[in-house]
Coordinates of N, CA and C in Angstrom, one line a residue:
M1 N 10.7 -13.8 -15.3 CA 11.2 -12.7 -14.5 C 12.7 -13.1 -14.1
S2 N 13.6 -12.1 -14.2 CA 15.0 -12.4 -13.9 C 15.2 -12.6 -12.4
A3 N 16.3 -13.1 -12.0 CA 16.7 -13.3 -10.6 C 16.7 -12.0 -9.9
E4 N 17.3 -11.0 -10.5 CA 17.3 -9.7 -9.9 C 15.9 -9.1 -9.7
E5 N 15.0 -9.3 -10.6 CA 13.6 -8.8 -10.5 C 12.9 -9.6 -9.3
N6 N 13.2 -10.9 -9.2 CA 12.6 -11.6 -8.1 C 13.1 -11.2 -6.8
L7 N 14.4 -10.9 -6.7 CA 15.0 -10.4 -5.5 C 14.4 -9.0 -5.1
R8 N 14.3 -8.1 -6.1 CA 13.7 -6.8 -5.9 C 12.2 -6.9 -5.4
R9 N 11.5 -7.8 -6.1 CA 10.1 -7.9 -5.7 C 9.9 -8.4 -4.3
A10 N 10.7 -9.4 -3.9 CA 10.6 -10.0 -2.6 C 11.1 -9.0 -1.5
A11 N 12.1 -8.3 -1.8 CA 12.6 -7.3 -0.9 C 11.6 -6.1 -0.7
A12 N 11.0 -5.7 -1.8 CA 10.0 -4.7 -1.7 C 8.8 -5.1 -0.9
R13 N 8.4 -6.4 -1.0 CA 7.3 -6.9 -0.3 C 7.5 -6.8 1.2
V14 N 8.7 -7.2 1.7 CA 9.0 -7.1 3.1 C 9.1 -5.7 3.6
V15 N 9.8 -4.8 2.8 CA 9.9 -3.4 3.2 C 8.5 -2.8 3.2
D16 N 7.7 -3.0 2.2 CA 6.4 -2.4 2.2 C 5.5 -3.0 3.3
L17 N 5.6 -4.2 3.7 CA 4.8 -4.8 4.8 C 5.2 -4.2 6.1
V18 N 6.5 -4.0 6.4 CA 6.9 -3.6 7.7 C 7.1 -2.1 7.9
L19 N 7.7 -1.4 6.9 CA 8.0 0.0 7.0 C 7.0 0.9 6.3
T20 N 5.8 0.8 6.8 CA 4.7 1.6 6.3 C 4.8 3.0 7.0
E21 N 4.2 4.0 6.4 CA 4.2 5.3 6.9 C 3.5 5.4 8.3
D22 N 2.4 4.6 8.5 CA 1.7 4.7 9.7 C 2.3 3.9 10.8
C23 N 3.2 3.1 10.6 CA 4.0 2.3 11.6 C 3.1 1.3 12.3
L24 N 1.8 1.1 11.9 CA 1.0 0.2 12.7 C 1.5 -1.2 12.7
Y25 N 1.9 -1.7 11.5 CA 2.4 -3.1 11.5 C 3.7 -3.2 12.3
L26 N 4.6 -2.3 12.2 CA 5.9 -2.3 12.9 C 5.6 -2.3 14.4
D27 N 4.7 -1.4 14.8 CA 4.4 -1.3 16.3 C 3.7 -2.5 16.8
A28 N 3.1 -3.3 16.0 CA 2.4 -4.5 16.4 C 3.3 -5.7 16.5
L29 N 4.5 -5.6 16.0 CA 5.5 -6.7 16.1 C 6.0 -6.9 17.5
P30 N 6.3 -8.1 17.9 CA 7.0 -8.3 19.2 C 8.2 -7.4 19.3
D31 N 8.5 -6.9 20.4 CA 9.7 -6.0 20.6 C 11.0 -6.6 20.1
A32 N 11.2 -7.9 20.4 CA 12.5 -8.5 19.9 C 12.6 -8.5 18.4
V33 N 11.5 -8.7 17.7 CA 11.5 -8.7 16.3 C 11.8 -7.3 15.8
E34 N 11.0 -6.3 16.3 CA 11.2 -4.9 15.9 C 12.7 -4.5 16.1
T35 N 13.2 -4.8 17.2 CA 14.6 -4.4 17.5 C 15.6 -5.0 16.6
E36 N 15.4 -6.2 16.2 CA 16.4 -6.9 15.3 C 16.3 -6.5 13.9
I37 N 15.1 -6.2 13.4 CA 14.9 -6.0 11.9 C 14.8 -4.6 11.4
V38 N 14.6 -3.6 12.2 CA 14.3 -2.2 11.7 C 15.5 -1.7 11.0
T39 N 16.7 -1.7 11.6 CA 17.9 -1.1 11.0 C 18.3 -1.9 9.7
P40 N 18.4 -3.2 9.7 CA 18.8 -3.9 8.5 C 17.7 -3.8 7.4
L41 N 16.5 -3.7 7.8 CA 15.4 -3.6 6.8 C 15.4 -2.2 6.2
S42 N 15.8 -1.2 6.9 CA 15.9 0.1 6.4 C 17.0 0.2 5.4
A43 N 18.1 -0.6 5.6 CA 19.2 -0.7 4.6 C 18.7 -1.4 3.4
V44 N 17.9 -2.4 3.5 CA 17.3 -3.0 2.3 C 16.5 -2.0 1.5
G45 N 15.7 -1.2 2.2 CA 14.9 -0.2 1.5 C 15.8 0.8 0.8
R46 N 16.9 1.3 1.4 CA 17.8 2.2 0.8 C 18.4 1.5 -0.5
A47 N 18.8 0.3 -0.3 CA 19.4 -0.4 -1.5 C 18.4 -0.6 -2.6
L48 N 17.2 -0.8 -2.3 CA 16.1 -0.9 -3.3 C 16.0 0.4 -4.1
D49 N 16.1 1.5 -3.4 CA 15.9 2.8 -4.0 C 17.2 3.3 -4.7
E50 N 18.3 3.1 -4.1 CA 19.5 3.7 -4.6 C 20.7 2.8 -4.9
G51 N 20.6 1.5 -4.6 CA 21.7 0.7 -4.7 C 21.8 -0.2 -6.0
T52 N 22.9 -0.8 -6.2 CA 23.1 -1.7 -7.3 C 22.5 -3.0 -6.9
P53 N 22.3 -3.9 -7.8 CA 21.8 -5.3 -7.4 C 22.7 -6.0 -6.4
D54 N 24.0 -5.8 -6.5 CA 24.9 -6.5 -5.5 C 24.8 -5.8 -4.2
E55 N 24.6 -4.5 -4.1 CA 24.4 -3.8 -2.8 C 23.0 -4.3 -2.2
L56 N 22.0 -4.5 -3.0 CA 20.8 -5.0 -2.5 C 21.0 -6.4 -1.9
A57 N 21.7 -7.2 -2.7 CA 21.9 -8.6 -2.2 C 22.6 -8.6 -0.9
K58 N 23.6 -7.7 -0.7 CA 24.4 -7.7 0.6 C 23.4 -7.2 1.7
A59 N 22.6 -6.2 1.4 CA 21.7 -5.7 2.4 C 20.7 -6.8 2.8
V60 N 20.2 -7.5 1.8 CA 19.2 -8.6 2.1 C 19.9 -9.7 2.9
G61 N 21.2 -10.0 2.6 CA 21.9 -11.0 3.4 C 22.0 -10.6 4.8
L62 N 22.4 -9.3 5.1 CA 22.5 -8.8 6.4 C 21.1 -8.9 7.1
F63 N 20.1 -8.5 6.5 CA 18.7 -8.5 7.0 C 18.4 -10.0 7.4
L64 N 18.6 -10.9 6.5 CA 18.2 -12.3 6.8 C 19.0 -12.9 8.0
S65 N 20.3 -12.5 8.1 CA 21.0 -13.0 9.3 C 20.5 -12.4 10.6
C66 N 20.0 -11.1 10.5 CA 19.4 -10.5 11.7 C 18.1 -11.1 12.1
V67 N 17.4 -11.7 11.1 CA 16.1 -12.2 11.3 C 16.2 -13.6 12.0
L68 N 17.2 -14.3 11.8 CA 17.3 -15.7 12.3 C 17.0 -15.8 13.8
P69 N 17.6 -15.0 14.7 CA 17.3 -15.2 16.1 C 15.8 -15.0 16.5
V70 N 15.1 -14.3 15.7 CA 13.7 -13.9 16.1 C 12.7 -14.5 15.1
A71 N 13.1 -15.4 14.2 CA 12.2 -16.0 13.2 C 11.0 -16.6 13.8
G72 N 11.1 -17.3 14.9 CA 10.0 -18.0 15.6 C 9.0 -17.0 16.2
E73 N 9.3 -15.7 16.3 CA 8.4 -14.7 16.9 C 7.7 -13.9 15.9
M74 N 8.1 -14.1 14.6 CA 7.5 -13.3 13.5 C 6.1 -13.7 13.2
P75 N 5.2 -12.8 12.9 CA 3.8 -13.2 12.4 C 4.0 -13.9 11.1
G76 N 2.9 -14.7 10.8 CA 3.0 -15.6 9.6 C 3.2 -14.9 8.3
D77 N 2.6 -13.7 8.1 CA 2.7 -13.0 6.9 C 4.2 -12.5 6.7
L78 N 4.8 -12.1 7.8 CA 6.2 -11.6 7.7 C 7.1 -12.8 7.5
A79 N 6.8 -13.9 8.2 CA 7.6 -15.1 8.0 C 7.6 -15.6 6.5
E80 N 6.4 -15.5 5.9 CA 6.2 -16.0 4.5 C 7.0 -15.0 3.6
A81 N 6.9 -13.7 3.8 CA 7.6 -12.8 3.0 C 9.1 -12.9 3.1
V82 N 9.6 -13.2 4.4 CA 11.0 -13.4 4.6 C 11.5 -14.7 3.9
G83 N 10.6 -15.7 3.9 CA 11.0 -16.9 3.1 C 11.1 -16.7 1.7
E84 N 10.2 -15.9 1.1 CA 10.3 -15.5 -0.3 C 11.6 -14.7 -0.6
L85 N 11.9 -13.9 0.3 CA 13.1 -13.1 0.2 C 14.4 -14.0 0.2
R86 N 14.4 -14.9 1.1 CA 15.5 -15.9 1.2 C 15.6 -16.6 -0.1
S87 N 14.5 -17.1 -0.7 CA 14.6 -17.8 -1.9 C 15.1 -16.9 -3.1
G88 N 14.6 -15.6 -3.0 CA 15.0 -14.7 -4.1 C 16.5 -14.4 -4.0
L89 N 17.1 -14.3 -2.8 CA 18.5 -14.1 -2.6 C 19.3 -15.4 -3.1
R90 N 18.8 -16.6 -2.8 CA 19.5 -17.8 -3.2 C 19.5 -17.8 -4.7
E91 N 18.4 -17.5 -5.4 CA 18.3 -17.5 -6.8 C 19.3 -16.5 -7.4
Y92 N 19.3 -15.3 -6.9 CA 20.2 -14.3 -7.4 C 21.6 -14.7 -7.2
A93 N 22.0 -15.2 -6.1 CA 23.4 -15.7 -5.8 C 23.7 -16.8 -6.8
A94 N 22.8 -17.7 -7.0 CA 23.1 -18.9 -7.9 C 23.3 -18.4 -9.3
R95 N 22.5 -17.5 -9.8 CA 22.7 -17.0 -11.1 C 23.9 -16.2 -11.3
G96 N 24.3 -15.4 -10.2 CA 25.5 -14.6 -10.3 C 26.7 -15.5 -10.3
T97 N 26.7 -16.6 -9.5 CA 27.8 -17.5 -9.5 C 28.0 -18.2 -10.9
A98 N 26.8 -18.6 -11.4 CA 26.9 -19.2 -12.8 C 27.4 -18.3 -13.8
A99 N 27.0 -17.0 -13.7 CA 27.5 -16.0 -14.7 C 29.0 -15.8 -14.6
R100 N 29.5 -15.9 -13.4 CA 31.0 -15.6 -13.2 C 31.9 -16.9 -13.5
R101 N 31.2 -18.0 -13.7 CA 32.0 -19.2 -14.0 C 32.6 -19.1 -15.4
P102 N 33.9 -19.6 -15.5 CA 34.5 -19.6 -16.9 C 33.8 -20.7 -17.7
G103 N 33.5 -20.3 -18.9 CA 32.7 -21.2 -19.8 C 33.6 -22.2 -20.4

């Protein structure tokens, strides 16, 4: 699986976990977590649907920076999914940097 595919898979996992149509998972989150992550996670969802890989990476980076202050308050499944997303972004960034290096 490519770095982009890993990033997309990890981003979709977080979006699908939190932004469900019934809002049950979102409503069950601590208020501080919900407040910090809804808007940037919505941007990740839009980038998944409509954006370029680099736009997705930027949205994920913003989301991950917003998650930092509330990371200790997240439920375990969300914390695990966010960890996978962080790894996916690192892999994508590393591959992008390597591809841009002069040979």
